[in-house]
mmCIF file of C-alpha atoms in Angstrom:
data_model
loop_
_atom_site.group_PDB
_atom_site.id
_atom_site.type_symbol
_atom_site.label_atom_id
_atom_site.label_comp_id
_atom_site.label_asym_id
_atom_site.label_seq_id
_atom_site.Cartn_x
_atom_site.Cartn_y
_atom_site.Cartn_z
ATOM 1 C CA MET A 1 -33.444 39.014 57.609
ATOM 2 C CA LYS A 2 -30.407 40.946 56.337
ATOM 3 C CA LYS A 3 -30.002 40.723 52.550
ATOM 4 C CA ARG A 4 -26.672 39.336 51.319
ATOM 5 C CA LEU A 5 -24.537 41.569 49.105
ATOM 6 C CA ASP A 6 -24.429 40.300 45.534
ATOM 7 C CA LEU A 7 -20.839 41.063 44.547
ATOM 8 C CA PRO A 8 -21.036 40.349 40.819
ATOM 9 C CA LEU A 9 -24.144 42.526 40.483
ATOM 10 C CA LEU A 10 -22.487 45.268 42.530
ATOM 11 C CA ILE A 11 -19.327 45.183 40.375
ATOM 12 C CA THR A 12 -21.452 45.268 37.166
ATOM 13 C CA LEU A 13 -23.499 48.237 38.504
ATOM 14 C CA VAL A 14 -20.411 50.193 39.636
ATOM 15 C CA ILE A 15 -18.678 49.688 36.233
ATOM 16 C CA LEU A 16 -21.888 50.701 34.361
ATOM 17 C CA ALA A 17 -22.367 53.699 36.605
ATOM 18 C CA PHE A 18 -18.734 54.792 36.113
ATOM 19 C CA PHE A 19 -19.018 54.398 32.370
ATOM 20 C CA VAL A 20 -22.400 56.212 32.186
ATOM 21 C CA PHE A 21 -22.000 59.013 34.702
ATOM 22 C CA VAL A 22 -18.335 60.084 34.243
ATOM 23 C CA PRO A 23 -19.002 61.666 30.797
ATOM 24 C CA MET A 24 -22.256 63.294 32.064
ATOM 25 C CA ILE A 25 -20.647 64.703 35.159
ATOM 26 C CA SER A 26 -17.664 65.883 33.088
ATOM 27 C CA ALA A 27 -20.017 67.612 30.658
ATOM 28 C CA PHE A 28 -21.702 69.427 33.565
ATOM 29 C CA GLU A 29 -18.266 70.455 35.051
ATOM 30 C CA TYR A 30 -17.149 71.595 31.660
ATOM 31 C CA SER A 31 -20.301 73.659 31.165
ATOM 32 C CA ILE A 32 -19.739 75.591 34.384
ATOM 33 C CA ARG A 33 -16.105 76.419 33.790
ATOM 34 C CA THR A 34 -15.293 80.069 33.337
ATOM 35 C CA PRO A 35 -11.854 80.023 31.658
ATOM 36 C CA LEU A 36 -11.389 83.794 31.525
ATOM 37 C CA GLU A 37 -12.215 84.550 35.128
ATOM 38 C CA GLY A 38 -11.038 81.229 36.444
ATOM 39 C CA GLY A 39 -13.045 78.903 38.670
ATOM 40 C CA TYR A 40 -16.694 78.049 38.066
ATOM 41 C CA GLY A 41 -19.931 79.972 37.490
ATOM 42 C CA LEU A 42 -23.264 79.836 35.728
ATOM 43 C CA LYS A 43 -22.242 82.416 33.151
ATOM 44 C CA HIS A 44 -22.778 80.220 30.164
ATOM 45 C CA TYR A 45 -26.266 79.166 31.264
ATOM 46 C CA GLN A 46 -27.191 82.832 31.989
ATOM 47 C CA TRP A 47 -25.938 83.774 28.541
ATOM 48 C CA ALA A 48 -27.987 81.021 26.835
ATOM 49 C CA ILE A 49 -31.169 81.988 28.774
ATOM 50 C CA ALA A 50 -30.675 85.698 28.000
ATOM 51 C CA GLU A 51 -30.351 84.990 24.275
ATOM 52 C CA GLU A 52 -33.168 86.478 22.274
ATOM 53 C CA ASP A 53 -34.494 83.246 20.715
ATOM 54 C CA PHE A 54 -33.760 80.933 23.612
ATOM 55 C CA TYR A 55 -37.366 80.239 24.460
ATOM 56 C CA ILE A 56 -38.406 80.006 20.773
ATOM 57 C CA THR A 57 -35.545 77.618 19.881
ATOM 58 C CA PHE A 58 -35.623 75.420 22.948
ATOM 59 C CA PHE A 59 -39.251 75.285 23.857
ATOM 60 C CA ALA A 60 -41.557 76.467 21.084
ATOM 61 C CA GLN A 61 -39.693 74.825 18.184
ATOM 62 C CA ALA A 62 -38.947 71.618 20.011
ATOM 63 C CA GLY A 63 -42.530 71.414 21.324
ATOM 64 C CA TYR A 64 -43.927 72.040 17.849
ATOM 65 C CA LEU A 65 -41.746 69.365 16.274
ATOM 66 C CA HIS A 66 -42.522 66.922 19.028
ATOM 67 C CA SER A 67 -46.228 67.454 18.741
ATOM 68 C CA ARG A 68 -45.994 67.020 14.928
ATOM 69 C CA TRP A 69 -44.078 63.811 15.391
ATOM 70 C CA LEU A 70 -46.617 62.518 17.959
ATOM 71 C CA SER A 71 -49.509 63.365 15.602
ATOM 72 C CA LEU A 72 -47.888 61.283 12.847
ATOM 73 C CA MET B 1 -71.574 9.524 -2.468
ATOM 74 C CA THR B 2 -67.860 10.171 -2.092
ATOM 75 C CA SER B 3 -67.691 11.837 -5.573
ATOM 76 C CA ASN B 4 -70.627 14.110 -4.648
ATOM 77 C CA ILE B 5 -68.908 15.401 -1.604
ATOM 78 C CA LYS B 6 -65.759 16.050 -3.514
ATOM 79 C CA THR B 7 -67.445 17.863 -6.440
ATOM 80 C CA GLU B 8 -69.763 19.932 -4.128
ATOM 81 C CA GLY B 9 -67.281 20.552 -1.422
ATOM 82 C CA ALA B 10 -64.301 21.617 -3.421
ATOM 83 C CA PRO B 11 -65.588 24.939 -4.849
ATOM 84 C CA LEU B 12 -66.919 25.948 -1.444
ATOM 85 C CA GLU B 13 -63.599 25.311 0.178
ATOM 86 C CA ARG B 14 -61.734 27.352 -2.443
ATOM 87 C CA SER B 15 -64.052 30.356 -2.212
ATOM 88 C CA ALA B 16 -63.947 30.201 1.606
ATOM 89 C CA PHE B 17 -60.137 30.126 1.448
ATOM 90 C CA ARG B 18 -60.111 33.153 -0.915
ATOM 91 C CA PHE B 19 -62.471 35.078 1.338
ATOM 92 C CA PHE B 20 -60.304 34.323 4.355
ATOM 93 C CA LYS B 21 -57.196 35.519 2.633
ATOM 94 C CA ILE B 22 -58.697 38.893 1.648
ATOM 95 C CA THR B 23 -60.111 39.611 5.066
ATOM 96 C CA SER B 24 -56.829 38.712 6.751
ATOM 97 C CA VAL B 25 -54.940 41.138 4.597
ATOM 98 C CA LEU B 26 -57.415 43.978 4.999
ATOM 99 C CA PRO B 27 -56.562 44.884 8.600
ATOM 100 C CA ALA B 28 -52.888 45.045 7.662
ATOM 101 C CA LEU B 29 -53.543 47.375 4.685
ATOM 102 C CA PRO B 30 -52.766 50.631 6.629
ATOM 103 C CA PHE B 31 -49.519 49.032 7.792
ATOM 104 C CA LEU B 32 -48.673 47.836 4.346
ATOM 105 C CA LEU B 33 -49.357 51.266 2.871
ATOM 106 C CA ILE B 34 -47.121 52.991 5.429
ATOM 107 C CA PHE B 35 -44.493 50.313 5.020
ATOM 108 C CA SER B 36 -44.521 50.720 1.250
ATOM 109 C CA PHE B 37 -44.444 54.499 1.430
ATOM 110 C CA PHE B 38 -41.697 54.821 4.073
ATOM 111 C CA PHE B 39 -39.598 51.711 3.261
ATOM 112 C CA ILE B 40 -40.173 50.047 -0.143
ATOM 113 C CA TYR B 41 -40.677 53.322 -2.115
ATOM 114 C CA PRO B 42 -37.516 55.143 -0.846
ATOM 115 C CA ILE B 43 -35.315 52.089 -1.201
ATOM 116 C CA SER B 44 -36.628 51.319 -4.744
ATOM 117 C CA LYS B 45 -36.154 54.963 -5.720
ATOM 118 C CA LEU B 46 -32.628 54.984 -4.189
ATOM 119 C CA ILE B 47 -31.588 51.846 -6.067
ATOM 120 C CA TYR B 48 -33.052 53.238 -9.317
ATOM 121 C CA VAL B 49 -31.325 56.654 -9.028
ATOM 122 C CA SER B 50 -28.012 55.079 -8.021
ATOM 123 C CA PHE B 51 -27.822 53.578 -11.499
ATOM 124 C CA MET B 52 -28.519 56.898 -13.191
ATOM 125 C CA SER B 53 -25.905 59.137 -14.679
ATOM 126 C CA ASN B 54 -26.136 63.005 -14.672
ATOM 127 C CA GLU B 55 -27.842 62.693 -18.120
ATOM 128 C CA ASN B 56 -30.408 60.273 -16.690
ATOM 129 C CA THR B 57 -28.957 57.329 -18.608
ATOM 130 C CA PHE B 58 -28.265 53.862 -17.106
ATOM 131 C CA THR B 59 -24.711 53.564 -15.733
ATOM 132 C CA PHE B 60 -22.486 51.502 -13.372
ATOM 133 C CA GLY B 61 -20.224 54.542 -13.085
ATOM 134 C CA ASN B 62 -21.485 55.575 -9.677
ATOM 135 C CA TYR B 63 -20.698 52.074 -8.239
ATOM 136 C CA GLN B 64 -17.288 52.068 -9.959
ATOM 137 C CA THR B 65 -16.439 55.302 -8.185
ATOM 138 C CA ALA B 66 -17.989 54.114 -4.911
ATOM 139 C CA PHE B 67 -15.420 51.277 -4.694
ATOM 140 C CA THR B 68 -12.402 53.328 -5.426
ATOM 141 C CA GLN B 69 -10.418 55.676 -3.166
ATOM 142 C CA PRO B 70 -11.292 57.500 -0.941
ATOM 143 C CA TYR B 71 -14.769 55.794 -0.708
ATOM 144 C CA SER B 72 -13.348 52.230 -0.424
ATOM 145 C CA THR B 73 -11.361 53.404 2.643
ATOM 146 C CA GLY B 74 -14.598 54.770 3.988
ATOM 147 C CA PHE B 75 -16.235 51.417 3.779
ATOM 148 C CA ILE B 76 -13.211 49.647 5.377
ATOM 149 C CA ASN B 77 -13.154 52.148 8.267
ATOM 150 C CA SER B 78 -16.935 51.973 8.739
ATOM 151 C CA ILE B 79 -16.930 48.165 8.787
ATOM 152 C CA LYS B 80 -13.959 48.107 11.131
ATOM 153 C CA ILE B 81 -15.439 50.664 13.612
ATOM 154 C CA ALA B 82 -18.838 48.840 13.548
ATOM 155 C CA PHE B 83 -17.241 45.472 14.066
ATOM 156 C CA PHE B 84 -14.900 46.425 16.841
ATOM 157 C CA SER B 85 -17.532 48.494 18.693
ATOM 158 C CA ALA B 86 -19.880 45.571 18.505
ATOM 159 C CA LEU B 87 -17.166 43.117 19.535
ATOM 160 C CA LEU B 88 -16.107 45.192 22.516
ATOM 161 C CA THR B 89 -19.606 45.760 23.843
ATOM 162 C CA ALA B 90 -21.326 42.415 22.990
ATOM 163 C CA LEU B 91 -19.760 40.244 25.630
ATOM 164 C CA PRO B 92 -19.634 42.769 28.513
ATOM 165 C CA GLY B 93 -23.219 43.830 27.664
ATOM 166 C CA ALA B 94 -24.343 40.223 27.608
ATOM 167 C CA ILE B 95 -22.680 39.611 31.024
ATOM 168 C CA ALA B 96 -24.155 42.778 32.504
ATOM 169 C CA ALA B 97 -27.611 41.793 31.198
ATOM 170 C CA TYR B 98 -27.222 38.357 32.783
ATOM 171 C CA PHE B 99 -26.313 39.706 36.210
ATOM 172 C CA ILE B 100 -29.015 42.375 36.153
ATOM 173 C CA GLU B 101 -31.762 39.952 34.928
ATOM 174 C CA THR B 102 -30.887 37.051 37.157
ATOM 175 C CA ARG B 103 -29.738 38.785 40.336
ATOM 176 C CA GLY B 104 -31.219 42.235 40.349
ATOM 177 C CA PRO B 105 -34.465 43.149 42.125
ATOM 178 C CA SER B 106 -37.371 44.031 39.869
ATOM 179 C CA LYS B 107 -37.122 47.805 40.734
ATOM 180 C CA LEU B 108 -33.496 47.870 39.611
ATOM 181 C CA LYS B 109 -34.353 45.980 36.391
ATOM 182 C CA ARG B 110 -37.125 48.411 35.542
ATOM 183 C CA SER B 111 -34.874 51.464 36.199
ATOM 184 C CA LEU B 112 -31.986 50.033 34.303
ATOM 185 C CA ALA B 113 -34.226 49.113 31.335
ATOM 186 C CA MET B 114 -35.506 52.670 31.273
ATOM 187 C CA MET B 115 -32.003 54.153 31.575
ATOM 188 C CA SER B 116 -30.579 51.841 28.892
ATOM 189 C CA GLY B 117 -33.382 52.857 26.561
ATOM 190 C CA VAL B 118 -32.443 56.531 27.016
ATOM 191 C CA LEU B 119 -28.651 55.977 26.793
ATOM 192 C CA ALA B 120 -28.917 53.751 23.736
ATOM 193 C CA ASN B 121 -30.463 56.690 21.924
ATOM 194 C CA THR B 122 -27.958 59.210 23.337
ATOM 195 C CA GLY B 123 -25.955 59.883 20.245
ATOM 196 C CA GLY B 124 -24.975 62.784 18.109
ATOM 197 C CA VAL B 125 -23.472 66.093 19.176
ATOM 198 C CA PRO B 126 -24.464 65.821 22.881
ATOM 199 C CA LEU B 127 -22.464 62.561 23.147
ATOM 200 C CA ALA B 128 -19.528 64.071 21.312
ATOM 201 C CA PHE B 129 -19.581 67.003 23.797
ATOM 202 C CA MET B 130 -19.802 64.647 26.817
ATOM 203 C CA PHE B 131 -16.650 62.847 25.758
ATOM 204 C CA THR B 132 -14.792 66.003 24.785
ATOM 205 C CA ALA B 133 -15.586 67.236 28.363
ATOM 206 C CA ALA B 134 -14.458 63.904 29.861
ATOM 207 C CA ILE B 135 -11.467 62.727 27.828
ATOM 208 C CA GLY B 136 -10.800 65.742 25.531
ATOM 209 C CA ILE B 137 -7.487 67.607 25.869
ATOM 210 C CA GLN B 138 -9.016 69.794 28.604
ATOM 211 C CA GLY B 139 -11.382 67.097 29.858
ATOM 212 C CA SER B 140 -12.043 66.424 33.512
ATOM 213 C CA LEU B 141 -10.972 62.730 33.383
ATOM 214 C CA THR B 142 -7.917 63.654 31.325
ATOM 215 C CA LYS B 143 -6.897 66.106 34.058
ATOM 216 C CA ILE B 144 -7.539 63.664 36.840
ATOM 217 C CA LEU B 145 -5.556 60.894 35.157
ATOM 218 C CA LYS B 146 -2.734 63.417 34.390
ATOM 219 C CA TYR B 147 -2.681 64.403 38.073
ATOM 220 C CA LEU B 148 -2.301 60.621 38.870
ATOM 221 C CA GLY B 149 0.520 60.294 36.416
ATOM 222 C CA PHE B 150 -1.264 58.889 33.354
ATOM 223 C CA ASP B 151 -1.194 61.221 30.372
ATOM 224 C CA ILE B 152 -3.569 59.759 27.758
ATOM 225 C CA TYR B 153 -2.386 62.355 25.213
ATOM 226 C CA SER B 154 1.315 61.490 25.533
ATOM 227 C CA GLY B 155 0.921 59.085 22.642
ATOM 228 C CA THR B 156 -1.117 59.256 19.446
ATOM 229 C CA PHE B 157 -4.594 59.165 21.176
ATOM 230 C CA SER B 158 -7.183 61.751 20.146
ATOM 231 C CA LEU B 159 -10.928 61.810 20.170
ATOM 232 C CA GLY B 160 -10.983 62.393 16.446
ATOM 233 C CA THR B 161 -9.027 59.232 15.623
ATOM 234 C CA PHE B 162 -10.316 55.654 15.039
ATOM 235 C CA THR B 163 -9.611 54.686 18.718
ATOM 236 C CA GLY B 164 -11.316 57.895 19.985
ATOM 237 C CA ILE B 165 -14.448 57.334 17.983
ATOM 238 C CA LEU B 166 -14.543 53.654 18.904
ATOM 239 C CA LEU B 167 -14.393 54.591 22.584
ATOM 240 C CA VAL B 168 -17.333 57.062 22.176
ATOM 241 C CA TYR B 169 -19.399 54.528 20.296
ATOM 242 C CA LEU B 170 -19.198 52.165 23.226
ATOM 243 C CA TYR B 171 -21.276 54.596 25.246
ATOM 244 C CA PHE B 172 -24.471 53.932 23.269
ATOM 245 C CA GLN B 173 -23.573 50.364 22.177
ATOM 246 C CA LEU B 174 -23.333 48.874 25.720
ATOM 247 C CA PRO B 175 -26.844 49.968 26.845
ATOM 248 C CA LEU B 176 -28.183 48.863 23.437
ATOM 249 C CA MET B 177 -26.703 45.401 24.031
ATOM 250 C CA ILE B 178 -28.254 45.228 27.529
ATOM 251 C CA ILE B 179 -31.677 46.174 26.085
ATOM 252 C CA VAL B 180 -31.696 43.670 23.206
ATOM 253 C CA PHE B 181 -30.108 40.769 25.044
ATOM 254 C CA SER B 182 -32.062 40.959 28.293
ATOM 255 C CA PRO B 183 -35.174 39.206 26.863
ATOM 256 C CA ALA B 184 -33.060 36.247 25.824
ATOM 257 C CA ILE B 185 -31.744 35.922 29.383
ATOM 258 C CA THR B 186 -35.317 36.193 30.773
ATOM 259 C CA ALA B 187 -36.385 33.336 28.425
ATOM 260 C CA LEU B 188 -33.921 30.958 30.127
ATOM 261 C CA ARG B 189 -36.168 29.068 32.508
ATOM 262 C CA ARG B 190 -35.093 28.202 36.059
ATOM 263 C CA GLU B 191 -36.636 24.739 35.597
ATOM 264 C CA TRP B 192 -33.996 23.930 32.937
ATOM 265 C CA VAL B 193 -31.192 24.512 35.417
ATOM 266 C CA GLU B 194 -32.939 22.374 38.006
ATOM 267 C CA ALA B 195 -33.755 19.653 35.489
ATOM 268 C CA ALA B 196 -30.064 19.601 34.338
ATOM 269 C CA LYS B 197 -28.887 19.441 37.897
ATOM 270 C CA ASN B 198 -31.254 16.631 38.636
ATOM 271 C CA LEU B 199 -29.911 14.651 35.765
ATOM 272 C CA GLY B 200 -26.395 15.166 37.234
ATOM 273 C CA ALA B 201 -25.110 18.063 35.112
ATOM 274 C CA SER B 202 -22.571 20.441 36.562
ATOM 275 C CA GLN B 203 -22.908 24.168 36.200
ATOM 276 C CA PHE B 204 -20.356 24.046 33.320
ATOM 277 C CA ASN B 205 -22.315 21.252 31.612
ATOM 278 C CA TYR B 206 -25.512 23.199 31.894
ATOM 279 C CA TRP B 207 -24.010 26.331 30.234
ATOM 280 C CA TYR B 208 -22.011 24.296 27.656
ATOM 281 C CA ARG B 209 -24.902 22.086 26.491
ATOM 282 C CA ILE B 210 -28.053 24.174 27.238
ATOM 283 C CA GLY B 211 -27.390 27.837 28.177
ATOM 284 C CA PHE B 212 -24.904 28.886 25.536
ATOM 285 C CA PRO B 213 -26.558 27.072 22.571
ATOM 286 C CA LEU B 214 -29.897 28.702 23.445
ATOM 287 C CA LEU B 215 -28.435 32.171 23.889
ATOM 288 C CA PHE B 216 -26.034 31.978 20.947
ATOM 289 C CA PRO B 217 -28.588 33.025 18.212
ATOM 290 C CA SER B 218 -29.797 35.895 20.282
ATOM 291 C CA PHE B 219 -26.228 36.935 20.987
ATOM 292 C CA ILE B 220 -25.407 36.917 17.201
ATOM 293 C CA ALA B 221 -28.621 38.805 16.535
ATOM 294 C CA SER B 222 -27.673 41.441 19.183
ATOM 295 C CA PHE B 223 -24.141 41.548 17.759
ATOM 296 C CA LEU B 224 -25.456 42.231 14.290
ATOM 297 C CA LEU B 225 -27.759 44.994 15.599
ATOM 298 C CA LEU B 226 -24.734 46.632 17.311
ATOM 299 C CA PHE B 227 -22.817 46.201 14.056
ATOM 300 C CA ALA B 228 -25.639 47.977 12.141
ATOM 301 C CA SER B 229 -25.867 50.682 14.825
ATOM 302 C CA GLY B 230 -22.172 51.405 14.681
ATOM 303 C CA PHE B 231 -22.026 51.150 10.871
ATOM 304 C CA SER B 232 -24.666 53.829 10.305
ATOM 305 C CA ALA B 233 -23.841 56.267 13.136
ATOM 306 C CA TYR B 234 -23.227 59.679 11.688
ATOM 307 C CA ALA B 235 -23.632 62.713 13.943
ATOM 308 C CA THR B 236 -21.157 61.689 16.677
ATOM 309 C CA ALA B 237 -18.347 60.948 14.214
ATOM 310 C CA ASN B 238 -19.196 64.137 12.271
ATOM 311 C CA ALA B 239 -18.902 66.227 15.462
ATOM 312 C CA LEU B 240 -15.587 64.640 16.529
ATOM 313 C CA THR B 241 -13.755 64.439 13.254
ATOM 314 C CA VAL B 242 -12.657 67.096 10.829
ATOM 315 C CA GLY B 243 -12.448 64.994 7.768
ATOM 316 C CA ASN B 244 -9.373 63.105 9.056
ATOM 317 C CA LEU B 245 -11.210 59.778 9.334
ATOM 318 C CA PRO B 246 -13.056 58.698 6.223
ATOM 319 C CA LEU B 247 -16.333 56.931 7.178
ATOM 320 C CA THR B 248 -19.053 56.074 4.660
ATOM 321 C CA PRO B 249 -21.900 57.867 6.484
ATOM 322 C CA LEU B 250 -19.744 61.041 6.662
ATOM 323 C CA GLN B 251 -18.946 60.744 2.952
ATOM 324 C CA ILE B 252 -22.624 60.352 2.118
ATOM 325 C CA GLY B 253 -23.337 63.371 4.389
ATOM 326 C CA GLY B 254 -20.721 65.356 2.527
ATOM 327 C CA LEU B 255 -22.181 64.358 -0.828
ATOM 328 C CA LEU B 256 -25.667 65.351 0.330
ATOM 329 C CA ASP B 257 -24.328 68.743 1.527
ATOM 330 C CA GLY B 258 -23.403 69.463 -2.050
ATOM 331 C CA ASN B 259 -19.702 68.502 -2.065
ATOM 332 C CA VAL B 260 -20.057 66.774 -5.435
ATOM 333 C CA SER B 261 -18.263 67.138 -8.675
ATOM 334 C CA ALA B 262 -20.391 67.437 -11.763
ATOM 335 C CA ALA B 263 -19.735 63.884 -12.783
ATOM 336 C CA GLN B 264 -20.914 62.332 -9.439
ATOM 337 C CA LEU B 265 -24.460 63.589 -8.783
ATOM 338 C CA ASN B 266 -25.700 60.191 -7.744
ATOM 339 C CA LEU B 267 -22.591 58.881 -6.077
ATOM 340 C CA GLY B 268 -24.119 59.313 -2.581
ATOM 341 C CA LYS B 269 -27.075 57.034 -3.602
ATOM 342 C CA ALA B 270 -24.677 54.375 -4.773
ATOM 343 C CA LEU B 271 -22.838 54.568 -1.453
ATOM 344 C CA SER B 272 -26.156 54.262 0.408
ATOM 345 C CA VAL B 273 -27.162 51.231 -1.598
ATOM 346 C CA ALA B 274 -23.800 49.661 -0.882
ATOM 347 C CA MET B 275 -24.306 50.359 2.871
ATOM 348 C CA ILE B 276 -27.729 48.666 2.717
ATOM 349 C CA LEU B 277 -26.202 45.695 0.987
ATOM 350 C CA ILE B 278 -23.394 45.332 3.552
ATOM 351 C CA SER B 279 -25.926 45.426 6.368
ATOM 352 C CA ALA B 280 -28.072 42.802 4.566
ATOM 353 C CA ILE B 281 -25.048 40.542 4.024
ATOM 354 C CA ALA B 282 -24.186 40.879 7.727
ATOM 355 C CA VAL B 283 -27.658 39.362 8.542
ATOM 356 C CA ILE B 284 -27.027 36.102 6.565
ATOM 357 C CA PRO B 285 -24.895 34.346 9.295
ATOM 358 C CA TYR B 286 -27.690 35.122 11.787
ATOM 359 C CA LEU B 287 -30.306 33.519 9.548
ATOM 360 C CA ILE B 288 -28.176 30.297 9.173
ATOM 361 C CA ILE B 289 -27.583 30.042 12.924
ATOM 362 C CA GLN B 290 -31.222 30.897 13.757
ATOM 363 C CA ARG B 291 -32.502 28.130 11.447
ATOM 364 C CA LYS B 292 -30.236 25.588 13.129
ATOM 365 C CA ALA B 293 -31.123 26.820 16.646
ATOM 366 C CA ALA B 294 -34.856 26.853 16.058
ATOM 367 C CA ARG B 295 -35.112 23.137 16.653
ATOM 368 C CA TRP B 296 -33.460 23.367 20.041
ATOM 369 C CA GLN B 297 -35.535 26.382 21.034
ATOM 370 C CA GLN B 298 -38.832 24.625 20.217
#
């Protein structure tokens, strides 16, 4: 049996999805902009990964703090 | 015979009662200790220090300063932003929660509950960045809207203004409303609708006499939670504004960072106590409504 489309639920979900995902997608789009060269690229991500303390800041410290928090 | 029972029975009853009380408190002791250490002690200390002058003497001076400019404007702005962000999200959030809980399949409910949990805690600098990327001057949505003929920056709008911050706060307030209001919707039993219909009630009558009165206390409770959430939000407003919008959490942050004059060392503590009091006062209407509604819910 074919399921009927629930219009109020669909409208609710579309509005929620728009409200939730537009800022997220915009943030991603913003992060891959390369204003000097024009267009898009992964330059900012490459720069962040190549940074000396990237792994320490993002993984080691965050992991340490998280494990301390969990142990509490 | 009767007197014997009374005289012999009474002491036993009392001692048994005492023993019962101690054993019932013992398991809760770790919780009470943690609660005292993380909740009672900091608040007591905060209240005590807020009445202390720089010379460690008792004073009302910190509170006198706390309710003068620019701190009084901070309170007004914080209350306004908390109230309007709660007002704008409470009803849409309640309606969304109703449609999701009553019409959504269980998989969707689970996914949305999980997503709402994450989004309700998405605050701070990442949220400020997301909105700068979406509706900032160079934001994607701003550009799309401009292309379509709507320039949101043609007027006085900016992300750092009251309206801008209000808009950003809606992002975490709406999922929070869905999370806290969904259990109230789930508690509405299908049998009540059927019983009302069998007794001749229309859909309107059911909602007017049964549904709304039952949901109202939960709605007010959720509204107050949103108010508290908006009232105390700090990092997002801090990232979006540059001191152009006085808000109490930002002022407390500024005082904690060391922006204090020699005469106001404990001013931040007085502001914090005032914030706690405002939040506590906001709960009073809920307690009154809850007491009245408790009879119907039983």
